[in-house]
């Protein structure tokens, strides 16, 4: 129902290495041919830092997040401000803003 809920479900899909879901929820204009998972990388938790628009009555939105992971035994994090839009009423990930 929201861009944030799609962000959370995509994080879970990355953690589960569910490439079919990730590709299905990626905008066709920016979707890669495949998702390249690092088998040593384990996503551990997600923090939503900020969001704008992306609600039930919006057509686009942005979600800024911090995703935590472990690479082997070393912890790490990545931060991104993501752009989302609707296609046929469904939210899809477009791109990281600034790319």
PDB file of N, CA and C in Angstrom:
ATOM      1  N   UNK A   1       0.792  -1.225   0.000  1.00  0.00           N
ATOM      2  CA  UNK A   1       0.000   0.000   0.000  1.00  0.00           C
ATOM      3  C   UNK A   1       0.834   1.289   0.000  1.00  0.00           C
ATOM      4  N   UNK A   2       2.125   1.209   0.406  1.00  0.00           N
ATOM      5  CA  UNK A   2       2.983   2.401   0.462  1.00  0.00           C
ATOM      6  C   UNK A   2       4.372   2.076  -0.083  1.00  0.00           C
ATOM      7  N   UNK A   3       5.100   3.137  -0.412  1.00  0.00           N
ATOM      8  CA  UNK A   3       6.485   2.961  -0.856  1.00  0.00           C
ATOM      9  C   UNK A   3       7.335   2.365   0.267  1.00  0.00           C
ATOM     10  N   UNK A   4       7.080   2.798   1.500  1.00  0.00           N
ATOM     11  CA  UNK A   4       7.841   2.252   2.623  1.00  0.00           C
ATOM     12  C   UNK A   4       7.595   0.747   2.790  1.00  0.00           C
ATOM     13  N   UNK A   5       6.352   0.312   2.645  1.00  0.00           N
ATOM     14  CA  UNK A   5       6.084  -1.122   2.787  1.00  0.00           C
ATOM     15  C   UNK A   5       6.775  -1.918   1.678  1.00  0.00           C
ATOM     16  N   UNK A   6       6.836  -1.351   0.472  1.00  0.00           N
ATOM     17  CA  UNK A   6       7.578  -2.034  -0.597  1.00  0.00           C
ATOM     18  C   UNK A   6       9.065  -2.075  -0.253  1.00  0.00           C
ATOM     19  N   UNK A   7       9.605  -0.978   0.292  1.00  0.00           N
ATOM     20  CA  UNK A   7      11.027  -0.966   0.679  1.00  0.00           C
ATOM     21  C   UNK A   7      11.298  -2.074   1.688  1.00  0.00           C
ATOM     22  N   UNK A   8      10.433  -2.207   2.667  1.00  0.00           N
ATOM     23  CA  UNK A   8      10.620  -3.247   3.696  1.00  0.00           C
ATOM     24  C   UNK A   8      10.540  -4.654   3.091  1.00  0.00           C
ATOM     25  N   UNK A   9       9.593  -4.865   2.187  1.00  0.00           N
ATOM     26  CA  UNK A   9       9.475  -6.195   1.582  1.00  0.00           C
ATOM     27  C   UNK A   9      10.658  -6.493   0.667  1.00  0.00           C
ATOM     28  N   UNK A  10      11.189  -5.478  -0.005  1.00  0.00           N
ATOM     29  CA  UNK A  10      12.362  -5.689  -0.860  1.00  0.00           C
ATOM     30  C   UNK A  10      13.592  -5.998  -0.014  1.00  0.00           C
ATOM     31  N   UNK A  11      13.717  -5.355   1.142  1.00  0.00           N
ATOM     32  CA  UNK A  11      14.824  -5.686   2.042  1.00  0.00           C
ATOM     33  C   UNK A  11      14.745  -7.166   2.431  1.00  0.00           C
ATOM     34  N   UNK A  12      13.540  -7.612   2.796  1.00  0.00           N
ATOM     35  CA  UNK A  12      13.357  -9.031   3.141  1.00  0.00           C
ATOM     36  C   UNK A  12      13.715  -9.929   1.969  1.00  0.00           C
ATOM     37  N   UNK A  13      13.337  -9.510   0.754  1.00  0.00           N
ATOM     38  CA  UNK A  13      13.666 -10.304  -0.437  1.00  0.00           C
ATOM     39  C   UNK A  13      15.174 -10.382  -0.657  1.00  0.00           C
ATOM     40  N   UNK A  14      15.887  -9.281  -0.396  1.00  0.00           N
ATOM     41  CA  UNK A  14      17.352  -9.335  -0.487  1.00  0.00           C
ATOM     42  C   UNK A  14      17.894 -10.308   0.561  1.00  0.00           C
ATOM     43  N   UNK A  15      17.361 -10.251   1.775  1.00  0.00           N
ATOM     44  CA  UNK A  15      17.832 -11.146   2.841  1.00  0.00           C
ATOM     45  C   UNK A  15      17.579 -12.609   2.490  1.00  0.00           C
ATOM     46  N   UNK A  16      16.476 -12.872   1.805  1.00  0.00           N
ATOM     47  CA  UNK A  16      16.132 -14.246   1.422  1.00  0.00           C
ATOM     48  C   UNK A  16      16.657 -14.643   0.041  1.00  0.00           C
ATOM     49  N   UNK A  17      17.317 -13.693  -0.627  1.00  0.00           N
ATOM     50  CA  UNK A  17      17.838 -13.889  -1.980  1.00  0.00           C
ATOM     51  C   UNK A  17      16.722 -14.285  -2.948  1.00  0.00           C
ATOM     52  N   UNK A  18      15.612 -13.587  -2.851  1.00  0.00           N
ATOM     53  CA  UNK A  18      14.445 -13.835  -3.695  1.00  0.00           C
ATOM     54  C   UNK A  18      14.515 -12.923  -4.926  1.00  0.00           C
ATOM     55  N   UNK A  19      15.285 -13.346  -5.907  1.00  0.00           N
ATOM     56  CA  UNK A  19      15.490 -12.506  -7.088  1.00  0.00           C
ATOM     57  C   UNK A  19      14.208 -12.308  -7.895  1.00  0.00           C
ATOM     58  N   UNK A  20      13.321 -13.284  -7.922  1.00  0.00           N
ATOM     59  CA  UNK A  20      12.075 -13.145  -8.681  1.00  0.00           C
ATOM     60  C   UNK A  20      11.243 -11.977  -8.148  1.00  0.00           C
ATOM     61  N   UNK A  21      11.116 -11.883  -6.834  1.00  0.00           N
ATOM     62  CA  UNK A  21      10.350 -10.786  -6.244  1.00  0.00           C
ATOM     63  C   UNK A  21      11.038  -9.445  -6.513  1.00  0.00           C
ATOM     64  N   UNK A  22      12.346  -9.396  -6.338  1.00  0.00           N
ATOM     65  CA  UNK A  22      13.076  -8.148  -6.556  1.00  0.00           C
ATOM     66  C   UNK A  22      12.910  -7.661  -7.994  1.00  0.00           C
ATOM     67  N   UNK A  23      13.047  -8.546  -8.948  1.00  0.00           N
ATOM     68  CA  UNK A  23      12.910  -8.155 -10.349  1.00  0.00           C
ATOM     69  C   UNK A  23      11.477  -7.740 -10.673  1.00  0.00           C
ATOM     70  N   UNK A  24      10.501  -8.412 -10.090  1.00  0.00           N
ATOM     71  CA  UNK A  24       9.094  -8.089 -10.329  1.00  0.00           C
ATOM     72  C   UNK A  24       8.723  -6.714  -9.762  1.00  0.00           C
ATOM     73  N   UNK A  25       9.405  -6.285  -8.699  1.00  0.00           N
ATOM     74  CA  UNK A  25       9.094  -5.007  -8.058  1.00  0.00           C
ATOM     75  C   UNK A  25      10.082  -3.908  -8.441  1.00  0.00           C
ATOM     76  N   UNK A  26      10.802  -4.098  -9.528  1.00  0.00           N
ATOM     77  CA  UNK A  26      11.780  -3.132 -10.042  1.00  0.00           C
ATOM     78  C   UNK A  26      11.187  -2.489 -11.294  1.00  0.00           C
ATOM     79  N   UNK A  27      11.323  -1.196 -11.431  1.00  0.00           N
ATOM     80  CA  UNK A  27      10.782  -0.492 -12.602  1.00  0.00           C
ATOM     81  C   UNK A  27      11.435  -1.039 -13.872  1.00  0.00           C
ATOM     82  N   UNK A  28      10.643  -1.307 -14.915  1.00  0.00           N
ATOM     83  CA  UNK A  28      11.206  -1.880 -16.149  1.00  0.00           C
ATOM     84  C   UNK A  28      12.331  -1.060 -16.768  1.00  0.00           C
ATOM     85  N   UNK A  29      12.312   0.252 -16.598  1.00  0.00           N
ATOM     86  CA  UNK A  29      13.347   1.094 -17.223  1.00  0.00           C
ATOM     87  C   UNK A  29      14.684   1.028 -16.503  1.00  0.00           C
ATOM     88  N   UNK A  30      14.714   0.549 -15.265  1.00  0.00           N
ATOM     89  CA  UNK A  30      15.968   0.489 -14.501  1.00  0.00           C
ATOM     90  C   UNK A  30      16.299  -0.920 -14.014  1.00  0.00           C
ATOM     91  N   UNK A  31      15.430  -1.870 -14.290  1.00  0.00           N
ATOM     92  CA  UNK A  31      15.599  -3.248 -13.810  1.00  0.00           C
ATOM     93  C   UNK A  31      16.788  -3.919 -14.503  1.00  0.00           C
ATOM     94  N   UNK A  32      17.680  -4.528 -13.712  1.00  0.00           N
ATOM     95  CA  UNK A  32      18.786  -5.281 -14.318  1.00  0.00           C
ATOM     96  C   UNK A  32      18.280  -6.610 -14.878  1.00  0.00           C
ATOM     97  N   UNK A  33      19.100  -7.261 -15.645  1.00  0.00           N
ATOM     98  CA  UNK A  33      18.735  -8.570 -16.195  1.00  0.00           C
ATOM     99  C   UNK A  33      18.679  -9.636 -15.104  1.00  0.00           C
ATOM    100  N   UNK A  34      19.491  -9.468 -14.075  1.00  0.00           N
ATOM    101  CA  UNK A  34      19.549 -10.429 -12.975  1.00  0.00           C
ATOM    102  C   UNK A  34      20.035  -9.714 -11.721  1.00  0.00           C
ATOM    103  N   UNK A  35      19.790 -10.317 -10.587  1.00  0.00           N
ATOM    104  CA  UNK A  35      20.276  -9.800  -9.305  1.00  0.00           C
ATOM    105  C   UNK A  35      21.474 -10.647  -8.911  1.00  0.00           C
ATOM    106  N   UNK A  36      22.584  -9.983  -8.633  1.00  0.00           N
ATOM    107  CA  UNK A  36      23.815 -10.679  -8.278  1.00  0.00           C
ATOM    108  C   UNK A  36      23.974 -10.668  -6.756  1.00  0.00           C
ATOM    109  N   UNK A  37      23.713 -11.793  -6.119  1.00  0.00           N
ATOM    110  CA  UNK A  37      23.830 -11.900  -4.668  1.00  0.00           C
ATOM    111  C   UNK A  37      25.229 -12.356  -4.285  1.00  0.00           C
ATOM    112  N   UNK A  38      25.755 -11.775  -3.210  1.00  0.00           N
ATOM    113  CA  UNK A  38      27.016 -12.222  -2.641  1.00  0.00           C
ATOM    114  C   UNK A  38      26.669 -13.265  -1.577  1.00  0.00           C
ATOM    115  N   UNK A  39      27.070 -14.512  -1.753  1.00  0.00           N
ATOM    116  CA  UNK A  39      26.698 -15.553  -0.791  1.00  0.00           C
ATOM    117  C   UNK A  39      27.288 -15.345   0.606  1.00  0.00           C
ATOM    118  N   UNK A  40      28.299 -14.498   0.720  1.00  0.00           N
ATOM    119  CA  UNK A  40      28.905 -14.223   2.031  1.00  0.00           C
ATOM    120  C   UNK A  40      28.198 -13.089   2.769  1.00  0.00           C
ATOM    121  N   UNK A  41      27.346 -12.356   2.087  1.00  0.00           N
ATOM    122  CA  UNK A  41      26.691 -11.188   2.668  1.00  0.00           C
ATOM    123  C   UNK A  41      25.327 -11.584   3.230  1.00  0.00           C
ATOM    124  N   UNK A  42      25.073 -11.201   4.483  1.00  0.00           N
ATOM    125  CA  UNK A  42      23.794 -11.481   5.141  1.00  0.00           C
ATOM    126  C   UNK A  42      23.191 -10.164   5.627  1.00  0.00           C
ATOM    127  N   UNK A  43      22.026  -9.805   5.092  1.00  0.00           N
ATOM    128  CA  UNK A  43      21.319  -8.600   5.524  1.00  0.00           C
ATOM    129  C   UNK A  43      20.689  -8.888   6.883  1.00  0.00           C
ATOM    130  N   UNK A  44      20.892  -7.981   7.850  1.00  0.00           N
ATOM    131  CA  UNK A  44      20.446  -8.260   9.215  1.00  0.00           C
ATOM    132  C   UNK A  44      19.258  -7.410   9.656  1.00  0.00           C
ATOM    133  N   UNK A  45      19.258  -6.113   9.358  1.00  0.00           N
ATOM    134  CA  UNK A  45      18.096  -5.302   9.710  1.00  0.00           C
ATOM    135  C   UNK A  45      18.077  -3.994   8.933  1.00  0.00           C
ATOM    136  N   UNK A  46      16.905  -3.380   8.946  1.00  0.00           N
ATOM    137  CA  UNK A  46      16.635  -2.181   8.150  1.00  0.00           C
ATOM    138  C   UNK A  46      16.135  -1.073   9.051  1.00  0.00           C
ATOM    139  N   UNK A  47      16.646   0.136   8.835  1.00  0.00           N
ATOM    140  CA  UNK A  47      16.150   1.331   9.514  1.00  0.00           C
ATOM    141  C   UNK A  47      15.608   2.286   8.464  1.00  0.00           C
ATOM    142  N   UNK A  48      14.386   2.745   8.633  1.00  0.00           N
ATOM    143  CA  UNK A  48      13.843   3.790   7.775  1.00  0.00           C
ATOM    144  C   UNK A  48      14.221   5.116   8.409  1.00  0.00           C
ATOM    145  N   UNK A  49      14.965   5.952   7.670  1.00  0.00           N
ATOM    146  CA  UNK A  49      15.458   7.214   8.196  1.00  0.00           C
ATOM    147  C   UNK A  49      14.532   8.381   7.863  1.00  0.00           C
ATOM    148  N   UNK A  50      13.918   8.340   6.682  1.00  0.00           N
ATOM    149  CA  UNK A  50      13.042   9.431   6.255  1.00  0.00           C
ATOM    150  C   UNK A  50      12.202   8.937   5.088  1.00  0.00           C
ATOM    151  N   UNK A  51      11.107   9.600   4.857  1.00  0.00           N
ATOM    152  CA  UNK A  51      10.271   9.281   3.698  1.00  0.00           C
ATOM    153  C   UNK A  51       9.503  10.530   3.311  1.00  0.00           C
ATOM    154  N   UNK A  52       9.184  10.615   2.028  1.00  0.00           N
ATOM    155  CA  UNK A  52       8.342  11.704   1.550  1.00  0.00           C
ATOM    156  C   UNK A  52       7.401  11.144   0.502  1.00  0.00           C
ATOM    157  N   UNK A  53       6.152  11.562   0.595  1.00  0.00           N
ATOM    158  CA  UNK A  53       5.092  11.029  -0.254  1.00  0.00           C
ATOM    159  C   UNK A  53       5.089   9.499  -0.140  1.00  0.00           C
ATOM    160  N   UNK A  54       4.719   8.815  -1.179  1.00  0.00           N
ATOM    161  CA  UNK A  54       4.726   7.358  -1.142  1.00  0.00           C
ATOM    162  C   UNK A  54       3.596   6.727  -0.359  1.00  0.00           C
ATOM    163  N   UNK A  55       2.557   7.514  -0.054  1.00  0.00           N
ATOM    164  CA  UNK A  55       1.423   6.983   0.696  1.00  0.00           C
ATOM    165  C   UNK A  55       0.364   6.377  -0.209  1.00  0.00           C
ATOM    166  N   UNK A  56      -0.736   5.944   0.381  1.00  0.00           N
ATOM    167  CA  UNK A  56      -1.789   5.286  -0.393  1.00  0.00           C
ATOM    168  C   UNK A  56      -2.381   6.130  -1.522  1.00  0.00           C
ATOM    169  N   UNK A  57      -2.305   7.454  -1.415  1.00  0.00           N
ATOM    170  CA  UNK A  57      -2.912   8.316  -2.430  1.00  0.00           C
ATOM    171  C   UNK A  57      -1.882   9.022  -3.313  1.00  0.00           C
ATOM    172  N   UNK A  58      -0.611   8.641  -3.190  1.00  0.00           N
ATOM    173  CA  UNK A  58       0.459   9.237  -3.993  1.00  0.00           C
ATOM    174  C   UNK A  58       0.800   8.352  -5.189  1.00  0.00           C
ATOM    175  N   UNK A  59       1.432   8.935  -6.182  1.00  0.00           N
ATOM    176  CA  UNK A  59       1.897   8.199  -7.360  1.00  0.00           C
ATOM    177  C   UNK A  59       3.408   7.981  -7.334  1.00  0.00           C
ATOM    178  N   UNK A  60       4.106   8.713  -6.466  1.00  0.00           N
ATOM    179  CA  UNK A  60       5.552   8.537  -6.340  1.00  0.00           C
ATOM    180  C   UNK A  60       5.938   8.817  -4.893  1.00  0.00           C
ATOM    181  N   UNK A  61       7.136   8.413  -4.554  1.00  0.00           N
ATOM    182  CA  UNK A  61       7.612   8.637  -3.198  1.00  0.00           C
ATOM    183  C   UNK A  61       9.092   8.345  -3.080  1.00  0.00           C
ATOM    184  N   UNK A  62       9.637   8.744  -1.945  1.00  0.00           N
ATOM    185  CA  UNK A  62      11.057   8.517  -1.647  1.00  0.00           C
ATOM    186  C   UNK A  62      11.162   7.929  -0.246  1.00  0.00           C
ATOM    187  N   UNK A  63      12.097   7.013  -0.088  1.00  0.00           N
ATOM    188  CA  UNK A  63      12.364   6.402   1.210  1.00  0.00           C
ATOM    189  C   UNK A  63      13.873   6.384   1.409  1.00  0.00           C
ATOM    190  N   UNK A  64      14.314   7.011   2.491  1.00  0.00           N
ATOM    191  CA  UNK A  64      15.732   6.960   2.851  1.00  0.00           C
ATOM    192  C   UNK A  64      15.893   5.909   3.938  1.00  0.00           C
ATOM    193  N   UNK A  65      16.886   5.041   3.769  1.00  0.00           N
ATOM    194  CA  UNK A  65      17.053   3.939   4.713  1.00  0.00           C
ATOM    195  C   UNK A  65      18.521   3.642   4.956  1.00  0.00           C
ATOM    196  N   UNK A  66      18.743   2.886   6.019  1.00  0.00           N
ATOM    197  CA  UNK A  66      20.057   2.323   6.325  1.00  0.00           C
ATOM    198  C   UNK A  66      19.841   0.820   6.462  1.00  0.00           C
ATOM    199  N   UNK A  67      20.546   0.045   5.663  1.00  0.00           N
ATOM    200  CA  UNK A  67      20.446  -1.412   5.707  1.00  0.00           C
ATOM    201  C   UNK A  67      21.727  -1.971   6.320  1.00  0.00           C
ATOM    202  N   UNK A  68      21.564  -2.782   7.324  1.00  0.00           N
ATOM    203  CA  UNK A  68      22.706  -3.366   8.030  1.00  0.00           C
ATOM    204  C   UNK A  68      22.935  -4.785   7.529  1.00  0.00           C
ATOM    205  N   UNK A  69      24.207  -5.168   7.487  1.00  0.00           N
ATOM    206  CA  UNK A  69      24.558  -6.497   7.003  1.00  0.00           C
ATOM    207  C   UNK A  69      25.797  -7.005   7.714  1.00  0.00           C
ATOM    208  N   UNK A  70      26.077  -8.273   7.485  1.00  0.00           N
ATOM    209  CA  UNK A  70      27.343  -8.881   7.908  1.00  0.00           C
ATOM    210  C   UNK A  70      27.968  -9.489   6.678  1.00  0.00           C
ATOM    211  N   UNK A  71      29.226  -9.224   6.498  1.00  0.00           N
ATOM    212  CA  UNK A  71      30.007  -9.822   5.420  1.00  0.00           C
ATOM    213  C   UNK A  71      31.019 -10.721   6.117  1.00  0.00           C
ATOM    214  N   UNK A  72      30.742 -12.009   6.081  1.00  0.00           N
ATOM    215  CA  UNK A  72      31.513 -12.916   6.926  1.00  0.00           C
ATOM    216  C   UNK A  72      31.144 -12.602   8.365  1.00  0.00           C
ATOM    217  N   UNK A  73      32.126 -12.213   9.149  1.00  0.00           N
ATOM    218  CA  UNK A  73      31.870 -11.830  10.549  1.00  0.00           C
ATOM    219  C   UNK A  73      31.889 -10.319  10.749  1.00  0.00           C
ATOM    220  N   UNK A  74      32.190  -9.583   9.692  1.00  0.00           N
ATOM    221  CA  UNK A  74      32.302  -8.125   9.814  1.00  0.00           C
ATOM    222  C   UNK A  74      30.962  -7.450   9.554  1.00  0.00           C
ATOM    223  N   UNK A  75      30.516  -6.580  10.478  1.00  0.00           N
ATOM    224  CA  UNK A  75      29.276  -5.839  10.234  1.00  0.00           C
ATOM    225  C   UNK A  75      29.525  -4.672   9.283  1.00  0.00           C
ATOM    226  N   UNK A  76      28.468  -4.262   8.605  1.00  0.00           N
ATOM    227  CA  UNK A  76      28.538  -3.111   7.716  1.00  0.00           C
ATOM    228  C   UNK A  76      27.149  -2.534   7.525  1.00  0.00           C
ATOM    229  N   UNK A  77      27.092  -1.457   6.798  1.00  0.00           N
ATOM    230  CA  UNK A  77      25.807  -0.840   6.499  1.00  0.00           C
ATOM    231  C   UNK A  77      25.887  -0.098   5.180  1.00  0.00           C
ATOM    232  N   UNK A  78      24.737   0.052   4.557  1.00  0.00           N
ATOM    233  CA  UNK A  78      24.638   0.892   3.367  1.00  0.00           C
ATOM    234  C   UNK A  78      23.469   1.836   3.580  1.00  0.00           C
ATOM    235  N   UNK A  79      23.607   3.034   3.051  1.00  0.00           N
ATOM    236  CA  UNK A  79      22.562   4.039   3.171  1.00  0.00           C
ATOM    237  C   UNK A  79      22.149   4.455   1.774  1.00  0.00           C
ATOM    238  N   UNK A  80      20.835   4.607   1.581  1.00  0.00           N
ATOM    239  CA  UNK A  80      20.337   4.967   0.256  1.00  0.00           C
ATOM    240  C   UNK A  80      19.055   5.771   0.391  1.00  0.00           C
ATOM    241  N   UNK A  81      18.863   6.672  -0.532  1.00  0.00           N
ATOM    242  CA  UNK A  81      17.603   7.389  -0.682  1.00  0.00           C
ATOM    243  C   UNK A  81      17.003   6.871  -1.981  1.00  0.00           C
ATOM    244  N   UNK A  82      15.911   6.120  -1.878  1.00  0.00           N
ATOM    245  CA  UNK A  82      15.349   5.423  -3.023  1.00  0.00           C
ATOM    246  C   UNK A  82      14.106   6.124  -3.553  1.00  0.00           C
ATOM    247  N   UNK A  83      13.937   6.033  -4.865  1.00  0.00           N
ATOM    248  CA  UNK A  83      12.761   6.586  -5.533  1.00  0.00           C
ATOM    249  C   UNK A  83      11.826   5.440  -5.921  1.00  0.00           C
ATOM    250  N   UNK A  84      10.533   5.646  -5.682  1.00  0.00           N
ATOM    251  CA  UNK A  84       9.500   4.664  -5.998  1.00  0.00           C
ATOM    252  C   UNK A  84       8.398   5.334  -6.815  1.00  0.00           C
ATOM    253  N   UNK A  85       7.723   4.558  -7.630  1.00  0.00           N
ATOM    254  CA  UNK A  85       6.578   5.054  -8.387  1.00  0.00           C
ATOM    255  C   UNK A  85       5.563   3.926  -8.505  1.00  0.00           C
ATOM    256  N   UNK A  86       4.387   4.271  -8.986  1.00  0.00           N
ATOM    257  CA  UNK A  86       3.348   3.259  -9.198  1.00  0.00           C
ATOM    258  C   UNK A  86       3.239   2.930 -10.688  1.00  0.00           C
ATOM    259  N   UNK A  87       3.040   1.661 -10.963  1.00  0.00           N
ATOM    260  CA  UNK A  87       2.711   1.187 -12.311  1.00  0.00           C
ATOM    261  C   UNK A  87       1.459   0.332 -12.150  1.00  0.00           C
ATOM    262  N   UNK A  88       0.417   0.715 -12.843  1.00  0.00           N
ATOM    263  CA  UNK A  88      -0.863   0.007 -12.742  1.00  0.00           C
ATOM    264  C   UNK A  88      -1.311  -0.159 -11.290  1.00  0.00           C
ATOM    265  N   UNK A  89      -1.071   0.865 -10.501  1.00  0.00           N
ATOM    266  CA  UNK A  89      -1.497   0.854  -9.102  1.00  0.00           C
ATOM    267  C   UNK A  89      -0.536   0.198  -8.134  1.00  0.00           C
ATOM    268  N   UNK A  90       0.506  -0.458  -8.632  1.00  0.00           N
ATOM    269  CA  UNK A  90       1.469  -1.157  -7.768  1.00  0.00           C
ATOM    270  C   UNK A  90       2.757  -0.366  -7.627  1.00  0.00           C
ATOM    271  N   UNK A  91       3.277  -0.314  -6.407  1.00  0.00           N
ATOM    272  CA  UNK A  91       4.547   0.358  -6.168  1.00  0.00           C
ATOM    273  C   UNK A  91       5.698  -0.454  -6.761  1.00  0.00           C
ATOM    274  N   UNK A  92       6.665   0.253  -7.369  1.00  0.00           N
ATOM    275  CA  UNK A  92       7.896  -0.366  -7.854  1.00  0.00           C
ATOM    276  C   UNK A  92       9.083   0.523  -7.487  1.00  0.00           C
ATOM    277  N   UNK A  93      10.218  -0.102  -7.284  1.00  0.00           N
ATOM    278  CA  UNK A  93      11.477   0.597  -7.033  1.00  0.00           C
ATOM    279  C   UNK A  93      11.994   1.133  -8.364  1.00  0.00           C
ATOM    280  N   UNK A  94      12.405   2.418  -8.368  1.00  0.00           N
ATOM    281  CA  UNK A  94      12.935   3.022  -9.594  1.00  0.00           C
ATOM    282  C   UNK A  94      14.456   3.059  -9.558  1.00  0.00           C
ATOM    283  N   UNK A  95      15.002   3.726  -8.532  1.00  0.00           N
ATOM    284  CA  UNK A  95      16.460   3.882  -8.496  1.00  0.00           C
ATOM    285  C   UNK A  95      16.876   4.512  -7.175  1.00  0.00           C
ATOM    286  N   UNK A  96      18.165   4.467  -6.930  1.00  0.00           N
ATOM    287  CA  UNK A  96      18.754   5.216  -5.823  1.00  0.00           C
ATOM    288  C   UNK A  96      18.933   6.654  -6.307  1.00  0.00           C
ATOM    289  N   UNK A  97      18.443   7.599  -5.553  1.00  0.00           N
ATOM    290  CA  UNK A  97      18.548   9.005  -5.950  1.00  0.00           C
ATOM    291  C   UNK A  97      20.023   9.418  -5.844  1.00  0.00           C
ATOM    292  N   UNK A  98      20.490  10.071  -6.882  1.00  0.00           N
ATOM    293  CA  UNK A  98      21.887  10.473  -6.929  1.00  0.00           C
ATOM    294  C   UNK A  98      22.708   9.572  -7.829  1.00  0.00           C
ATOM    295  N   UNK A  99      22.099   8.499  -8.340  1.00  0.00           N
ATOM    296  CA  UNK A  99      22.823   7.616  -9.262  1.00  0.00           C
ATOM    297  C   UNK A  99      22.744   8.170 -10.668  1.00  0.00           C
TER     298      UNK A  99
END
